[in-house]
Amino acid sequence: MAEDDVRWLATLGRRIELGMLYDCRREKVVSKSKLWHDDEMRKACVVHHINQCNFSIISSNEVDDKAAALRMDNALKASYLCGLVDVRGSAKYLEDKIQSCRQARVTVHHRSTTAFTELPLQRCRSNVKDLNQFEQKGATHVVIGVVYGVQSFFIFDRKCSSKENATEVRNHLLHVIENEGAFGKRVTRLSTPSKYGNVENIFCRFLVDFSLEVEPKTYKDAVSMAKKLPLMIEKNGVNSIPILVRLLSLNKLNPQLVKSVGQNSCSEHVLNEFQRILERTNAMQVRCNDLKNNDICKDFPQFSARFEEMSAILDNFIKSIKQKGARALLEIRSGGKEQTIRDVIRDSNQSPFREQQLSVWIKHKEHEMNTVAECLKLLAGVPVIQSQDDLNQLRSRYSRVVCFSFPLTAPDDCLIVLSQSTDSLKQTPHVTEHSLRSQSPWLIEHNATTKSLAAHFMELYKKNWNTQTSSRFVVSGFGSGVHVAILVFEQGRQVHTIFEPPKRLGSKVGHTVVHSDERSSFSQFLVQSHEDYILDICRISQSDPVESDPQILTIPLIERSSSATATYRSYSFGRLPSSDIHHKVIMLFGATGAGKSTLINAMINYILGVKWEDDYRFKIVDERGEGRQSQAHSQTKHITLYTIYGNRHHKIPYTVTLVDTPGFANTGGIGRDKAISNQIQDFFSHSEDHHMDHIDAVGLVVQASRPRLTPTEVYVFDSIMSSFAFDIKRNIILLITFCDAKKPSVIQAIDEAGIAHNETICRFNNSVLYSSKSTYGAVDSDIEDDEDSIDKVLWNMEMKSMAQLFEAVIHLEPITFALLKEGLIESICVTKQETQVGGGSGRKEVGLNHTKSGLLAEKKVESTEEKKAVEVARDVKSNRSSSATGGRIRRFFKRFRFGRARSNRDKYDHL
């Protein structure tokens, strides 16, 4: 059977039963009569009992995500956007939109399926009623299958204050819901309170396909309802309704009766363009709602009236464009061309309702509100009246009323043009672009004029403070003119439109005038024209432009919440993606001066797509640290997390978190190294604080020129590896800094030290990150070209290694923090046993004592560990029945495999 012959259709709360006829052009049931008799359908139909119930979380408010949750195809979505479908029940979720940009929303979708009833296709041809009567009514399909069930939506909203970040609040709300057991998720208790408050501030709106006596309003009510919901859907399906139907084209029953109707009435691209017009109009309504809730609107309701008028005009525009889209859609589904709906989109984009024009009007109103707010600061203490009735009462009570009036009720040309263009969607011929973009006349005036008038008003107000019984000073926003004015009313009548206080008379000054008259005459002389030309020749030269250092831009970071006692700092950059993308975590280790901070800055430049030719660079880590310190001091004091949210403009297809650890082996000595080790163990053990549960890659940052590793570095690297309870060789990547064209000598030093790592080795030279492209003048052009070519080669090597690193991370298996905690526990146990038996391992002695005979001490350690391994192996033979001894031995060999004796581990296989 062809794909166009059968269609799965979401009912959206409509009662569509088996055997009913359906018109796919108008998206409605043709009549209540059916194609087959009820008795025949009951005998022929097959019922499949299904018991499925699941919850899903929707963090986006886009129409596409809502349509996907309700399983709407493109044809049904196009019909809904054009207003052809009347949604009911839980499908009202499509029409539930946010009312403010300060509103954080997360939705939980519950879907329960109870049964599927269908008519076998081979029986659909038999006992069919007369199709002629149905064809005349416009039927195109017949219902041959019905899926019964219940759908519901828990819509959780949280209002954000002006000081809160809406994205952060939504992430917190999402985290709370994801860890709620009633919604089918694993419960994880939050150990630290959130700065965004508790669940008492979360409100719920519940949409379901059947009626309830009491609907949940709060988060706790919603959790209680979610637990009861599966029990409310009885086994016999009393509360179940059709949620999905299967349609069969009438062409299959009689090809000559009904013309074929395609499911995709218009292309997806055109549908998306039409959808964007509706979404940006809704976004403008949300901005109007936000501005209407501004504090200045409480004193001046004229602003609220403007925004309500704009919202009403936008509502009419949405209705108008939906009607035009519906007519075009019906014409296309009846055999017309797609150009009809393209014309509707074109007229809308060229009308005064285009996005650019609406944004200009919003910005003008914001400017007007800000200007009034600034003037109110100058008029502090003067009461504000909100209506003409209030002014009339004052005029009748006081002999004199002085009013500072803002002309906020003057006609708005833009609103007039928009109201006239709603039906035609075309710009009125006599309306110019200037009139659409023009501001209020009083805003066009110089701002100093308004402030000067306010200062005069306040001076008069202060001088007449003692006459408040007979005079009254007020501020209003319903001036009849187009300019800011001071209105004066005496005995109820207006005597001045624009009033300025009389100036104080100056002191009397006497003047003495002395006059003298002198006449002169000039003799006549002949005038002859004369021209001279001066020609000057000089040598000029031009030097090549000298480029300065690139501009360094600091990335704006948002500090994420953490407990007061936390030993880490967490920052984020960008917006949380609306769709689910992968999240990769890279943890960096290295000695002080290895270049971790500069490497992270290079990573952010690569992610943001900075090129060698660009005259700017980005910085996310302050490499200078706190004060002017030398490279001997670590610039990172705490474990710092930098989360870069994924974006389609970035060069990596995922969200990445870079974990920067403090540099070890600095001037802080052994105590500082131990503190860093404790910070790392604390970071692994308290994953609930920073909401991270895995690590994808461990980057060991070392300098290229190191001929060998110091005993301290070997000890620290070995201590880090001992934190893991299994072989993580595949996840360890060498990040070598200060590289040139030669092979880094540190690679051989790392192999000789027995430090396991991935085959991926990334080489970097961060010296070119912030260097200028040209540093010499025209005289040294050859040197300049050589420098540029060398720096560009190093830059290309840097970017190539970055691409290699981030590509390698994609294919690595993540290391979960649960396994890391097990590794830490085993590491601590082994350390205690080693201390009790032998007073501590020799390798730790090497790492903690920087002696001149370090290499000899390392050899001694190897032999000591080999002897200890033999002793432990013998202990296996004599204590095979002891489970505690076996656990200790297994933990010992886990650590031993990561030590420098890895190459000698085969010696003890026979034991």
Tab-separated table of N, CA and C in Angstrom, residues 580-678:
chain	number	residue	atom	x	y	z
A	580	ASP	N	18.932	18.557	22.977
A	580	ASP	CA	19.917	17.762	23.696
A	580	ASP	C	21.153	17.549	22.830
A	581	ILE	N	22.320	17.956	23.312
A	581	ILE	CA	23.581	17.686	22.640
A	581	ILE	C	24.527	17.063	23.650
A	582	HIS	N	25.592	16.448	23.151
A	582	HIS	CA	26.526	15.756	24.024
A	582	HIS	C	27.293	16.748	24.887
A	583	HIS	N	27.698	16.268	26.053
A	583	HIS	CA	28.468	17.081	26.996
A	583	HIS	C	29.771	16.351	27.301
A	584	LYS	N	30.895	16.955	26.960
A	584	LYS	CA	32.204	16.365	27.175
A	584	LYS	C	32.948	17.144	28.262
A	585	VAL	N	33.708	16.408	29.070
A	585	VAL	CA	34.457	17.005	30.180
A	585	VAL	C	35.934	16.652	30.020
A	586	ILE	N	36.794	17.665	30.012
A	586	ILE	CA	38.238	17.488	29.888
A	586	ILE	C	38.882	18.060	31.146
A	587	MET	N	39.648	17.212	31.848
A	587	MET	CA	40.327	17.646	33.076
A	587	MET	C	41.814	17.772	32.798
A	588	LEU	N	42.422	18.902	33.173
A	588	LEU	CA	43.810	19.210	32.861
A	588	LEU	C	44.664	19.151	34.118
A	589	PHE	N	45.791	18.421	34.029
A	589	PHE	CA	46.779	18.345	35.099
A	589	PHE	C	48.122	18.808	34.557
A	590	GLY	N	48.929	19.380	35.410
A	590	GLY	CA	50.259	19.777	34.992
A	590	GLY	C	50.989	20.536	36.087
A	591	ALA	N	52.296	20.595	35.940
A	591	ALA	CA	53.099	21.310	36.914
A	591	ALA	C	52.957	22.813	36.701
A	592	THR	N	53.369	23.574	37.693
A	592	THR	CA	53.347	25.025	37.578
A	592	THR	C	54.262	25.467	36.434
A	593	GLY	N	53.747	26.343	35.574
A	593	GLY	CA	54.519	26.829	34.446
A	593	GLY	C	54.380	25.977	33.205
A	594	ALA	N	53.567	24.914	33.264
A	594	ALA	CA	53.390	24.073	32.079
A	594	ALA	C	52.540	24.753	31.019
A	595	GLY	N	51.746	25.762	31.408
A	595	GLY	CA	50.960	26.516	30.426
A	595	GLY	C	49.516	26.073	30.329
A	596	LYS	N	48.918	25.614	31.431
A	596	LYS	CA	47.520	25.174	31.387
A	596	LYS	C	46.579	26.344	31.113
A	597	SER	N	46.764	27.457	31.819
A	597	SER	CA	45.860	28.593	31.659
A	597	SER	C	45.916	29.151	30.248
A	598	THR	N	47.120	29.291	29.697
A	598	THR	CA	47.234	29.773	28.313
A	598	THR	C	46.642	28.776	27.336
A	599	LEU	N	46.774	27.497	27.631
A	599	LEU	CA	46.200	26.473	26.760
A	599	LEU	C	44.679	26.576	26.743
A	600	ILE	N	44.066	26.847	27.896
A	600	ILE	CA	42.615	27.013	27.936
A	600	ILE	C	42.197	28.239	27.130
A	601	ASN	N	42.965	29.317	27.197
A	601	ASN	CA	42.666	30.493	26.375
A	601	ASN	C	42.761	30.160	24.892
A	602	ALA	N	43.736	29.336	24.521
A	602	ALA	CA	43.852	28.922	23.118
A	602	ALA	C	42.660	28.075	22.716
A	603	MET	N	42.174	27.239	23.633
A	603	MET	CA	41.010	26.398	23.327
A	603	MET	C	39.773	27.242	23.038
A	604	ILE	N	39.533	28.289	23.847
A	604	ILE	CA	38.351	29.116	23.624
A	604	ILE	C	38.448	29.865	22.302
A	605	ASN	N	39.666	30.256	21.879
A	605	ASN	CA	39.823	30.904	20.581
A	605	ASN	C	39.530	29.931	19.445
A	606	TYR	N	39.939	28.673	19.621
A	606	TYR	CA	39.626	27.677	18.593
A	606	TYR	C	38.128	27.413	18.523
A	607	ILE	N	37.489	27.262	19.684
A	607	ILE	CA	36.057	26.959	19.710
A	607	ILE	C	35.260	28.071	19.048
A	608	LEU	N	35.638	29.329	19.285
A	608	LEU	CA	34.913	30.469	18.720
A	608	LEU	C	35.331	30.788	17.295
A	609	GLY	N	36.223	29.990	16.715
A	609	GLY	CA	36.567	30.135	15.295
A	609	GLY	C	37.454	31.311	14.960
A	610	VAL	N	38.335	31.718	15.861
A	610	VAL	CA	39.247	32.829	15.575
A	610	VAL	C	40.295	32.382	14.556
A	611	LYS	N	40.553	33.228	13.570
A	611	LYS	CA	41.512	32.934	12.513
A	611	LYS	C	42.771	33.774	12.701
A	612	TRP	N	43.837	33.352	12.019
A	612	TRP	CA	45.108	34.070	12.106
A	612	TRP	C	44.955	35.496	11.598
A	613	GLU	N	44.129	35.725	10.588
A	613	GLU	CA	43.989	37.049	10.003
A	613	GLU	C	43.185	37.998	10.885
A	614	ASP	N	42.440	37.494	11.863
A	614	ASP	CA	41.613	38.357	12.692
A	614	ASP	C	42.482	39.250	13.580
A	615	ASP	N	41.988	40.473	13.834
A	615	ASP	CA	42.731	41.424	14.648
A	615	ASP	C	42.261	41.425	16.102
A	616	TYR	N	41.719	40.330	16.547
A	616	TYR	CA	41.273	40.222	17.933
A	616	TYR	C	41.506	38.796	18.417
A	617	ARG	N	41.591	38.650	19.724
A	617	ARG	CA	41.711	37.338	20.376
A	617	ARG	C	40.849	37.357	21.633
A	618	PHE	N	40.454	36.172	22.069
A	618	PHE	CA	39.621	36.049	23.262
A	618	PHE	C	40.445	35.507	24.424
A	619	LYS	N	40.006	35.861	25.632
A	619	LYS	CA	40.662	35.393	26.846
A	619	LYS	C	39.592	35.003	27.853
A	620	ILE	N	39.760	33.813	28.441
A	620	ILE	CA	38.796	33.334	29.433
A	620	ILE	C	39.437	33.150	30.800
A	621	VAL	N	40.786	33.016	30.823
A	621	VAL	CA	41.537	32.854	32.075
A	621	VAL	C	42.519	34.006	32.189
A	622	ASP	N	42.542	34.649	33.343
A	622	ASP	CA	43.517	35.717	33.601
A	622	ASP	C	44.850	35.074	33.941
A	623	GLU	N	45.796	35.135	32.988
A	623	GLU	CA	47.065	34.432	33.162
A	623	GLU	C	47.996	35.144	34.143
A	624	ARG	N	47.688	36.390	34.486
A	624	ARG	CA	48.555	37.102	35.425
A	624	ARG	C	48.317	36.679	36.859
A	625	GLY	N	47.163	36.062	37.133
A	625	GLY	CA	46.865	35.631	38.493
A	625	GLY	C	46.565	36.828	39.367
A	626	GLU	N	46.822	36.695	40.642
A	626	GLU	CA	46.563	37.744	41.607
A	626	GLU	C	47.875	38.497	41.881
A	627	GLY	N	47.987	39.642	41.326
A	627	GLY	CA	49.215	40.413	41.494
A	627	GLY	C	50.272	39.963	40.513
A	628	ARG	N	51.441	40.598	40.593
A	628	ARG	CA	52.547	40.274	39.691
A	628	ARG	C	53.392	39.172	40.312
A	629	GLN	N	53.192	37.968	39.835
A	629	GLN	CA	53.924	36.821	40.344
A	629	GLN	C	54.696	36.188	39.203
A	630	SER	N	55.727	35.479	39.555
A	630	SER	CA	56.536	34.797	38.563
A	630	SER	C	55.876	33.485	38.188
A	631	GLN	N	56.447	32.866	37.154
A	631	GLN	CA	55.913	31.590	36.703
A	631	GLN	C	56.133	30.487	37.713
A	632	ALA	N	56.927	30.726	38.731
A	632	ALA	CA	57.120	29.698	39.757
A	632	ALA	C	55.888	29.510	40.611
A	633	HIS	N	54.974	30.463	40.562
A	633	HIS	CA	53.749	30.354	41.350
A	633	HIS	C	52.608	29.915	40.447
A	634	SER	N	51.769	29.031	40.960
A	634	SER	CA	50.615	28.584	40.194
A	634	SER	C	49.606	29.714	40.089
A	635	GLN	N	49.093	29.948	38.869
A	635	GLN	CA	48.124	31.006	38.652
A	635	GLN	C	46.711	30.559	38.988
A	636	THR	N	46.480	29.273	39.116
A	636	THR	CA	45.176	28.731	39.463
A	636	THR	C	45.200	28.273	40.909
A	637	LYS	N	44.409	28.893	41.768
A	637	LYS	CA	44.400	28.574	43.193
A	637	LYS	C	43.404	27.485	43.533
A	638	HIS	N	42.320	27.402	42.755
A	638	HIS	CA	41.278	26.422	43.021
A	638	HIS	C	41.007	25.635	41.740
A	639	ILE	N	40.324	24.525	41.910
A	639	ILE	CA	39.820	23.804	40.735
A	639	ILE	C	38.735	24.670	40.100
A	640	THR	N	38.897	24.988	38.848
A	640	THR	CA	37.995	25.905	38.155
A	640	THR	C	37.356	25.201	36.968
A	641	LEU	N	36.009	25.321	36.862
A	641	LEU	CA	35.256	24.704	35.777
A	641	LEU	C	34.794	25.786	34.814
A	642	TYR	N	35.088	25.596	33.535
A	642	TYR	CA	34.625	26.498	32.493
A	642	TYR	C	33.732	25.695	31.549
A	643	THR	N	32.426	25.960	31.592
A	643	THR	CA	31.473	25.254	30.733
A	643	THR	C	31.125	26.135	29.540
A	644	ILE	N	31.441	25.662	28.340
A	644	ILE	CA	31.135	26.380	27.090
A	644	ILE	C	29.953	25.658	26.442
A	645	TYR	N	28.770	26.268	26.512
A	645	TYR	CA	27.583	25.636	25.970
A	645	TYR	C	27.669	25.555	24.442
A	646	GLY	N	27.184	24.442	23.914
A	646	GLY	CA	27.253	24.210	22.482
A	646	GLY	C	26.445	25.223	21.684
A	647	ASN	N	26.956	25.528	20.501
A	647	ASN	CA	26.315	26.501	19.625
A	647	ASN	C	26.642	26.116	18.193
A	648	ARG	N	25.694	26.325	17.286
A	648	ARG	CA	25.923	25.921	15.892
A	648	ARG	C	27.025	26.734	15.221
A	649	HIS	N	27.394	27.877	15.838
A	649	HIS	CA	28.469	28.678	15.284
A	649	HIS	C	29.840	28.227	15.790
A	650	HIS	N	29.879	27.355	16.784
A	650	HIS	CA	31.158	26.899	17.318
A	650	HIS	C	31.780	25.840	16.409
A	651	LYS	N	33.058	25.581	16.605
A	651	LYS	CA	33.770	24.615	15.775
A	651	LYS	C	33.713	23.206	16.351
A	652	ILE	N	33.097	23.029	17.522
A	652	ILE	CA	32.927	21.693	18.094
A	652	ILE	C	31.441	21.433	18.247
A	653	PRO	N	30.995	20.204	17.973
A	653	PRO	CA	29.545	19.923	17.957
A	653	PRO	C	29.005	19.497	19.310
A	654	TYR	N	29.563	19.975	20.402
A	654	TYR	CA	29.069	19.556	21.707
A	654	TYR	C	29.400	20.626	22.747
A	655	THR	N	28.757	20.486	23.908
A	655	THR	CA	29.084	21.330	25.060
A	655	THR	C	30.309	20.753	25.758
A	656	VAL	N	31.234	21.614	26.121
A	656	VAL	CA	32.475	21.134	26.733
A	656	VAL	C	32.700	21.866	28.055
A	657	THR	N	33.149	21.107	29.050
A	657	THR	CA	33.561	21.675	30.337
A	657	THR	C	35.050	21.426	30.527
A	658	LEU	N	35.818	22.499	30.691
A	658	LEU	CA	37.263	22.418	30.910
A	658	LEU	C	37.525	22.573	32.406
A	659	VAL	N	38.114	21.546	33.009
A	659	VAL	CA	38.409	21.548	34.442
A	659	VAL	C	39.888	21.887	34.622
A	660	ASP	N	40.156	23.081	35.128
A	660	ASP	CA	41.520	23.565	35.328
A	660	ASP	C	41.918	23.294	36.782
A	661	THR	N	42.965	22.500	36.961
A	661	THR	CA	43.432	22.162	38.314
A	661	THR	C	44.655	23.006	38.661
A	662	PRO	N	44.905	23.265	39.947
A	662	PRO	CA	46.088	24.045	40.342
A	662	PRO	C	47.381	23.323	39.943
A	663	GLY	N	48.392	24.119	39.637
A	663	GLY	CA	49.678	23.539	39.263
A	663	GLY	C	50.437	23.041	40.484
A	664	PHE	N	51.012	21.853	40.368
A	664	PHE	CA	51.756	21.282	41.486
A	664	PHE	C	53.256	21.567	41.311
A	665	ALA	N	54.027	21.180	42.308
A	665	ALA	CA	55.490	21.354	42.312
A	665	ALA	C	55.893	22.820	42.209
A	666	ASN	N	55.108	23.697	42.850
A	666	ASN	CA	55.500	25.098	42.860
A	666	ASN	C	56.205	25.422	44.170
A	667	THR	N	56.353	26.726	44.442
A	667	THR	CA	57.094	27.116	45.639
A	667	THR	C	56.345	26.804	46.918
A	668	GLY	N	55.119	26.338	46.837
A	668	GLY	CA	54.365	25.994	48.040
A	668	GLY	C	54.871	24.753	48.715
A	669	GLY	N	55.643	23.934	48.004
A	669	GLY	CA	56.261	22.769	48.615
A	669	GLY	C	55.320	21.590	48.717
A	670	ILE	N	55.715	20.633	49.565
A	670	ILE	CA	54.986	19.381	49.697
A	670	ILE	C	53.581	19.634	50.219
A	671	GLY	N	53.448	20.540	51.167
A	671	GLY	CA	52.134	20.814	51.737
A	671	GLY	C	51.149	21.276	50.688
A	672	ARG	N	51.617	22.108	49.745
A	672	ARG	CA	50.734	22.585	48.691
A	672	ARG	C	50.317	21.434	47.778
A	673	ASP	N	51.226	20.533	47.435
A	673	ASP	CA	50.890	19.386	46.584
A	673	ASP	C	49.862	18.498	47.259
A	674	LYS	N	50.008	18.282	48.564
A	674	LYS	CA	49.024	17.471	49.280
A	674	LYS	C	47.659	18.160	49.268
A	675	ALA	N	47.626	19.476	49.427
A	675	ALA	CA	46.361	20.216	49.403
A	675	ALA	C	45.685	20.090	48.041
A	676	ILE	N	46.484	20.134	46.970
A	676	ILE	CA	45.915	19.976	45.624
A	676	ILE	C	45.331	18.576	45.467
A	677	SER	N	46.039	17.565	45.946
A	677	SER	CA	45.527	16.197	45.876
A	677	SER	C	44.216	16.058	46.628
A	678	ASN	N	44.120	16.699	47.797
A	678	ASN	CA	42.871	16.660	48.557
A	678	ASN	C	41.750	17.377	47.817
